Coordinates of C-alpha atoms and ligand atoms in Angstrom, one line a residue:
M1 CA -0.2 0.1 0.0
H2 CA 0.8 3.7 -0.8
T3 CA 1.2 6.0 2.1
N4 CA 2.9 8.6 0.0
S5 CA -0.3 10.0 -1.4
S6 CA -3.7 9.5 -0.9
I7 CA -7.3 9.8 -2.9
E8 CA -10.4 11.7 -1.5
L9 CA -13.6 11.3 -3.7
N10 CA -16.4 14.1 -2.4
Q11 CA -19.5 12.3 -2.2
T12 CA -21.3 15.7 -2.1
A13 CA -20.0 16.8 -4.7
Y14 CA -20.9 13.0 -6.5
Q15 CA -24.2 13.5 -5.8
N16 CA -24.9 16.9 -7.5
N17 CA -23.2 16.0 -10.3
I18 CA -25.7 12.8 -10.4
D19 CA -28.9 15.1 -9.6
F20 CA -28.0 17.4 -12.4
L21 CA -27.6 14.4 -14.9
R22 CA -30.6 12.9 -13.4
K23 CA -32.4 16.4 -13.9
T24 CA -30.9 16.7 -17.7
F25 CA -31.9 13.4 -19.0
G26 CA -35.2 12.6 -17.5
K27 CA -37.0 10.2 -15.5
K28 CA -37.5 7.6 -18.5
V29 CA -33.6 7.5 -19.3
Q30 CA -31.6 5.1 -17.2
F31 CA -28.3 5.5 -16.2
S32 CA -25.7 3.7 -15.8
S33 CA -22.3 4.8 -14.4
V34 CA -19.2 4.0 -16.4
V35 CA -16.4 2.6 -14.5
K36 CA -13.8 1.0 -16.5
G37 CA -10.2 2.3 -16.1
N38 CA -10.5 1.8 -12.6
A39 CA -13.7 4.1 -12.3
Y40 CA -11.7 6.5 -14.3
G41 CA -8.8 6.4 -11.6
H42 CA -11.1 7.0 -8.8
G43 CA -10.9 3.4 -7.5
I44 CA -14.1 1.2 -8.9
K45 CA -14.5 -0.6 -5.6
E46 CA -14.6 2.7 -3.5
F47 CA -16.7 4.6 -6.1
V48 CA -19.4 2.0 -6.5
T49 CA -20.0 2.0 -3.2
M50 CA -20.3 5.7 -2.8
A51 CA -22.2 5.6 -6.6
Y52 CA -24.4 2.8 -4.7
D53 CA -25.2 5.4 -1.4
C54 CA -26.2 8.1 -4.2
G55 CA -28.7 6.0 -5.6
V56 CA -27.2 4.7 -8.7
S57 CA -27.7 1.0 -9.1
H58 CA -26.2 0.2 -13.1
F59 CA -22.6 -0.1 -14.1
S60 CA -21.2 -0.5 -16.9
V61 CA -17.5 -1.8 -17.2
F62 CA -14.9 -3.2 -19.6
D63 CA -14.3 -6.8 -18.5
V64 CA -15.1 -9.4 -16.1
E65 CA -12.0 -8.6 -14.1
E66 CA -14.0 -5.2 -13.2
A67 CA -17.3 -6.5 -12.8
K68 CA -16.1 -8.9 -9.9
L69 CA -14.8 -6.1 -8.2
I70 CA -18.2 -4.5 -8.4
K71 CA -19.4 -7.8 -7.2
E72 CA -17.0 -7.9 -4.7
A73 CA -18.1 -4.3 -3.5
L74 CA -22.0 -4.2 -3.9
A75 CA -22.9 -8.1 -4.2
D76 CA -26.0 -8.7 -6.0
K77 CA -27.2 -5.3 -5.5
A78 CA -26.9 -3.5 -8.7
T79 CA -27.2 -4.5 -12.2
I80 CA -23.4 -4.8 -14.3
M81 CA -23.0 -4.5 -18.0
V82 CA -19.7 -5.7 -19.6
M83 CA -19.1 -3.6 -22.5
G84 CA -15.6 -4.9 -23.7
L85 CA -13.7 -8.4 -23.2
V86 CA -14.7 -11.6 -22.0
Q87 CA -13.1 -14.4 -22.3
E88 CA -14.1 -18.2 -22.7
I89 CA -13.5 -19.2 -19.6
D90 CA -15.4 -16.0 -17.7
M91 CA -18.5 -17.1 -19.9
E92 CA -20.0 -19.4 -16.8
W93 CA -19.4 -16.7 -14.2
I94 CA -21.2 -14.1 -16.2
I95 CA -23.7 -15.8 -16.9
A96 CA -24.2 -17.4 -13.6
N97 CA -23.8 -14.3 -11.6
N98 CA -26.6 -12.7 -13.6
V99 CA -24.0 -10.1 -15.4
E100 CA -25.0 -8.4 -18.7
F101 CA -22.6 -8.5 -22.0
F102 CA -22.0 -7.1 -25.2
V103 CA -22.3 -9.5 -28.0
F104 CA -20.5 -8.0 -31.0
D105 CA -19.5 -11.2 -32.9
K106 CA -20.5 -15.1 -33.6
I107 CA -18.0 -16.4 -31.8
R108 CA -19.1 -14.7 -28.5
L109 CA -23.1 -15.7 -28.9
N110 CA -21.7 -19.4 -29.7
Q111 CA -19.8 -19.4 -26.6
A112 CA -22.8 -17.9 -24.5
I113 CA -25.0 -19.9 -26.0
K114 CA -22.8 -23.5 -24.7
A115 CA -22.6 -22.0 -21.4
A116 CA -26.2 -20.7 -21.0
K117 CA -27.2 -24.7 -22.2
K118 CA -24.7 -26.2 -19.4
L119 CA -25.9 -23.9 -16.4
K120 CA -29.4 -23.5 -17.6
I121 CA -29.6 -19.9 -16.9
V122 CA -30.8 -17.6 -19.6
A123 CA -27.8 -15.3 -21.0
K124 CA -28.5 -12.1 -20.7
I125 CA -27.2 -10.3 -23.9
H126 CA -26.6 -6.7 -25.6
I127 CA -26.5 -7.0 -29.2
E128 CA -23.6 -4.5 -30.3
A129 CA -24.6 -2.8 -33.7
E130 CA -21.9 -1.9 -36.2
T131 CA -23.0 1.7 -37.4
G132 CA -19.6 3.3 -38.4
M133 CA -17.1 3.8 -35.6
N134 CA -15.7 0.7 -37.2
R135 CA -14.4 -1.2 -33.9
T136 CA -16.8 -3.7 -32.2
G137 CA -20.1 -4.7 -33.5
F138 CA -21.9 -6.7 -35.6
E139 CA -22.4 -5.7 -39.7
K140 CA -25.8 -5.1 -40.9
R141 CA -25.4 -8.3 -43.0
E142 CA -24.3 -10.6 -40.2
L143 CA -27.6 -9.7 -38.6
S144 CA -29.7 -12.1 -40.3
A145 CA -28.0 -15.0 -39.1
V146 CA -28.1 -13.4 -35.3
I147 CA -32.0 -13.3 -35.7
T148 CA -32.0 -16.7 -36.7
T149 CA -29.4 -18.2 -33.4
F150 CA -31.9 -16.1 -31.2
K151 CA -34.7 -17.6 -32.3
K152 CA -33.4 -21.0 -32.2
E153 CA -31.8 -20.1 -28.7
K154 CA -34.3 -18.6 -27.4
E155 CA -34.8 -20.3 -24.1
H156 CA -31.3 -20.0 -23.1
L157 CA -31.0 -16.1 -24.7
Y158 CA -32.5 -12.9 -23.8
L159 CA -32.2 -9.8 -25.7
K160 CA -31.3 -6.9 -22.9
G161 CA -30.7 -4.3 -25.0
L162 CA -29.5 -3.1 -28.5
C163 CA -26.7 -0.6 -28.5
T164 CA -24.1 0.8 -30.3
H165 CA -20.7 3.5 -29.5
Y166 CA -20.1 6.8 -31.5
A167 CA -16.9 7.8 -33.3
G168 CA -16.1 10.7 -31.5
A169 CA -19.5 12.9 -30.6
E170 CA -17.2 14.9 -28.1
S171 CA -15.9 17.0 -31.5
I172 CA -18.2 18.9 -33.7
A173 CA -15.7 17.5 -36.6
N174 CA -17.2 14.6 -36.3
Y175 CA -20.9 15.8 -36.8
Y176 CA -22.2 14.1 -40.5
R177 CA -20.2 10.9 -39.0
V178 CA -22.2 10.5 -36.0
E179 CA -25.4 11.5 -37.5
K180 CA -24.9 8.7 -40.1
Q181 CA -24.9 6.6 -37.2
I182 CA -27.7 7.5 -35.3
K183 CA -29.9 7.1 -38.5
K184 CA -28.0 3.3 -38.9
F185 CA -28.7 2.6 -35.5
E186 CA -31.9 3.6 -36.0
E187 CA -32.3 1.4 -39.1
I188 CA -31.1 -1.6 -37.4
Y189 CA -33.6 -1.3 -34.7
Q190 CA -36.0 -1.3 -37.2
Y191 CA -34.8 -4.4 -39.2
L192 CA -34.8 -6.8 -35.7
C193 CA -38.2 -5.3 -34.8
D194 CA -39.6 -6.1 -38.2
N195 CA -37.9 -9.5 -37.5
D196 CA -39.9 -9.9 -34.5
L197 CA -36.6 -9.7 -32.1
R198 CA -37.6 -6.3 -30.2
P199 CA -34.7 -5.8 -28.0
E200 CA -35.7 -4.9 -24.2
I201 CA -34.1 -1.6 -24.4
K202 CA -31.8 0.4 -27.2
H203 CA -28.8 2.6 -25.7
S204 CA -26.0 4.1 -27.3
A205 CA -25.1 8.2 -25.5
C206 CA -21.7 8.5 -23.8
S207 CA -21.6 11.2 -21.7
A208 CA -20.8 13.3 -25.1
A209 CA -23.6 12.3 -27.1
S210 CA -25.8 12.9 -24.1
I211 CA -25.5 16.4 -24.5
M212 CA -24.6 17.0 -28.3
F213 CA -27.0 14.4 -29.9
P214 CA -29.9 14.4 -27.0
K215 CA -32.1 11.6 -28.8
T216 CA -29.1 9.4 -28.5
R217 CA -30.3 9.2 -24.9
M218 CA -33.2 6.6 -25.9
D219 CA -33.8 3.9 -22.7
L220 CA -30.0 4.2 -21.1
V221 CA -27.2 6.5 -21.2
R222 CA -23.6 5.2 -20.6
I223 CA -22.5 8.0 -18.6
G224 CA -18.4 7.9 -17.6
I225 CA -16.4 11.3 -17.9
M226 CA -19.2 13.8 -16.7
Q227 CA -20.1 11.6 -13.6
Y228 CA -16.5 12.6 -12.6
G229 CA -17.3 16.3 -12.6
L230 CA -15.2 16.9 -16.4
W231 CA -16.6 17.5 -19.5
S232 CA -15.6 15.1 -22.5
S233 CA -14.1 18.2 -24.3
P234 CA -14.2 22.1 -24.0
E235 CA -16.6 22.1 -26.9
V236 CA -19.3 19.4 -25.3
F237 CA -19.1 22.3 -22.6
V238 CA -19.8 25.3 -24.6
N239 CA -22.5 23.0 -26.7
Y240 CA -24.0 22.9 -23.0
L241 CA -23.7 26.1 -22.1
S242 CA -24.9 27.9 -25.2
T243 CA -28.3 27.4 -24.1
K244 CA -28.3 28.2 -21.3
K245 CA -29.0 31.5 -18.9
N246 CA -26.6 30.5 -16.2
K247 CA -23.0 30.2 -17.5
T248 CA -21.6 28.5 -14.7
D249 CA -20.6 24.8 -14.6
P250 CA -22.9 22.3 -13.2
L251 CA -20.5 19.7 -12.6
K252 CA -18.3 19.5 -9.4
R253 CA -14.7 17.4 -9.7
V254 CA -15.0 14.4 -7.2
I255 CA -11.8 13.4 -7.1
T256 CA -8.8 14.9 -4.8
W257 CA -5.3 13.6 -5.0
K258 CA -3.0 15.2 -2.0
S259 CA 0.5 14.4 -1.0
N260 CA 3.3 15.9 1.5
V261 CA 6.7 17.5 1.3
M262 CA 8.8 14.9 1.9
S263 CA 12.1 16.6 2.5
L264 CA 13.5 20.4 2.0
K265 CA 17.2 21.7 0.9
K266 CA 18.4 24.8 -0.7
V267 CA 20.2 25.7 -4.0
S268 CA 22.2 27.6 -5.0
I269 CA 22.3 30.0 -7.9
G270 CA 24.1 28.4 -11.0
D271 CA 23.2 25.3 -10.1
F272 CA 21.1 22.3 -12.1
I273 CA 18.5 20.5 -10.0
G274 CA 17.9 17.2 -10.7
Y275 CA 19.1 14.3 -13.9
G276 CA 20.8 16.4 -16.2
T277 CA 20.1 20.0 -17.4
S278 CA 17.1 20.4 -17.7
F279 CA 16.6 22.9 -15.1
L280 CA 19.3 25.5 -13.7
A281 CA 18.4 27.8 -10.7
E282 CA 18.6 31.2 -12.1
R283 CA 18.3 32.7 -8.2
N284 CA 18.8 30.5 -5.1
M285 CA 16.2 28.7 -4.4
K286 CA 14.4 26.6 -2.1
I287 CA 13.1 23.1 -3.2
A288 CA 10.6 20.4 -2.0
V289 CA 10.8 16.9 -2.5
I290 CA 7.8 15.2 -3.2
P291 CA 7.6 11.4 -3.1
I292 CA 5.3 11.1 -6.4
G293 CA 6.4 10.2 -9.9
Y294 CA 5.1 8.6 -12.7
S295 CA 5.2 5.6 -11.2
H296 CA 2.3 6.9 -9.6
G297 CA 0.4 8.7 -12.4
Y298 CA 2.0 12.0 -12.1
S299 CA 3.1 12.3 -16.0
R300 CA 7.0 12.5 -16.8
S301 CA 5.7 15.0 -19.1
L302 CA 5.0 17.9 -16.3
S303 CA 8.5 18.1 -16.0
N304 CA 9.1 21.8 -15.3
Q305 CA 5.7 22.4 -16.0
G306 CA 3.2 21.0 -13.7
R307 CA 1.6 23.1 -11.0
V308 CA 1.0 21.6 -6.9
L309 CA -0.6 23.6 -4.3
I310 CA 1.5 24.5 -1.2
N311 CA 0.3 26.5 1.8
G312 CA -2.1 28.1 -0.5
Q313 CA 0.4 28.9 -3.2
R314 CA 0.7 27.8 -6.5
C315 CA 4.4 26.1 -7.2
I316 CA 6.4 25.0 -9.9
V317 CA 7.6 21.3 -10.7
V318 CA 11.9 22.1 -11.5
G319 CA 13.5 19.7 -13.3
S320 CA 12.1 16.2 -14.7
V321 CA 9.6 14.0 -12.5
N322 CA 11.5 11.0 -11.4
M323 CA 10.2 7.4 -11.3
N324 CA 8.6 8.4 -7.5
M325 CA 9.8 11.9 -6.5
M326 CA 9.8 15.3 -8.2
T327 CA 10.7 18.7 -7.0
V328 CA 8.9 21.7 -6.4
D329 CA 10.1 25.6 -6.2
V330 CA 8.9 26.4 -3.2
T331 CA 11.4 29.8 -2.9
D332 CA 8.5 31.9 -2.2
V333 CA 6.6 29.9 0.2
A334 CA 7.9 31.1 3.5
A335 CA 6.5 28.7 6.2
V336 CA 7.0 25.5 4.1
K337 CA 8.2 22.7 6.0
K338 CA 8.5 18.8 5.8
D339 CA 4.9 17.1 6.2
D340 CA 3.1 20.2 4.8
E341 CA 0.0 18.9 2.7
V342 CA 0.8 19.4 -1.3
V343 CA -2.2 18.9 -3.4
L344 CA -1.5 17.5 -6.7
I345 CA -5.4 17.7 -7.9
G346 CA -8.0 19.7 -5.9
S347 CA -8.0 22.8 -3.5
Q348 CA -6.0 24.4 -1.1
E349 CA -7.5 28.0 0.5
E350 CA -8.7 29.9 -2.8
L351 CA -6.5 27.7 -5.2
T352 CA -7.0 25.1 -7.6
V353 CA -5.8 22.3 -9.6
S354 CA -8.2 21.1 -11.8
V355 CA -7.9 18.2 -14.0
A356 CA -7.9 19.7 -17.6
S357 CA -5.6 22.2 -16.0
F358 CA -3.2 19.2 -15.0
S359 CA -3.9 17.8 -18.2
D360 CA -3.5 20.6 -20.8
F361 CA 0.1 21.1 -19.3
S362 CA 1.0 17.3 -20.3
N363 CA -1.7 17.2 -23.5
Q364 CA -3.3 14.3 -21.8
L365 CA -6.6 13.8 -21.9
N366 CA -8.8 14.2 -18.9
Y367 CA -9.6 10.3 -19.8
E368 CA -5.9 9.4 -19.9
L369 CA -4.6 11.9 -16.7
L370 CA -7.1 9.9 -14.5
T371 CA -6.7 6.5 -15.1
R372 CA -2.7 6.6 -15.0
I373 CA -3.1 7.5 -11.4
A374 CA -1.8 4.2 -9.6
K375 CA -4.3 2.1 -8.6
T376 CA -2.3 1.1 -4.8
I377 CA -2.8 5.0 -3.7
P378 CA -6.0 4.6 -1.1
R379 CA -8.6 6.0 -1.6
K380 CA -11.2 7.5 1.0
I381 CA -14.9 8.6 0.4
I382 CA -15.7 11.8 2.2
E383 CA -18.8 13.6 2.5
Ligands
PLP401 C1 -16.2 4.7 -21.9 C2 -17.1 4.4 -22.8 C3 -18.5 5.1 -22.2 C4 -18.5 6.4 -22.0 O1 -18.0 7.0 -22.0 P1 -17.8 8.9 -21.6 O2 -17.0 9.8 -22.4 O3 -16.6 8.8 -20.6 O4 -19.1 9.1 -21.1 C5 -19.8 5.2 -23.3 N1 -19.6 3.5 -24.3 C6 -18.8 2.7 -24.1 C7 -19.0 1.8 -24.9 C8 -17.3 3.0 -23.4 O5 -16.4 2.0 -23.9

């Protein structure tokens, strides 16, 4: 267990985000909380526990390993949907545990039938349709065979949903591509219904699509990044604001990442700091060493760039981010001492380091930055 830093999840902020999203989508749209990538770095078990306490009971994950972690945290209280990887050896576990899953090729469909027959339990399937992303999903021409199989095996298969995923709804540049996908998805839905295979629900929206293309909300939305209090892109945020009188951000950041000063040192003018020559002291300086490095998810590209908060002041990273440590300039932080709190993401007194500012510096998307935060750092829920 790392003791060099800690992560706090703010339940009040999360409840605020959920209330906002529920109000935006309306009562008829089911909310699925997307918690792949260790709940976008928030810590999957702690996060789903908090989400459940805020009234969320449907979770979407990438693979069976993540589904198992939700089971450990919430037992059978939540509905779980696996959107990505299901290996053959996990097929029986997934069906026996009443976990729903996407099926996007014949191999998986046949594995599901085989396991369902063996267990005598009906497999709850979401057929994923290829609509233009060209990643996973049945092609339209494959669907007639899928329909035939479904009818033949109807004691073993339940068609819970029809779904698809959009290829970049967060950017206006992809507007026509996404519109074409929406149209194609509706055609496929109609085709299934015309052939007497009506899915219980249909779903397609991620965060960006749910805001940019409200018609994609359908019966269920799969929301990742927005529930954590961040927008998929500045375009999505601006698009949201454009129709609103109140121009403030309705979302609140859930995560805070903190560490402490490990050591302090004086450096003389003309000396280099850290490996090599990337930082030359141009004045006499005071440096704080922070026990956080790229092995904990603090990107090396934040070398000489990143900002942290110490004693209510913004301090810049000097020299390169190392594997387990980095150095920050505290020359102008008068009272700094060993063990003082260091905020890597979050607020301290009047100042904030937002996830967005952090990822702009390192040219990473919000998503990538968050999921890189080491799994071993303890997560704690605060009210
Ligand atoms: C990750 C993912 C989502 C959620 O995306 P956000 O942009 O974080 O809301 C929805 N659907 C699928 C298939 C995904 O992989």
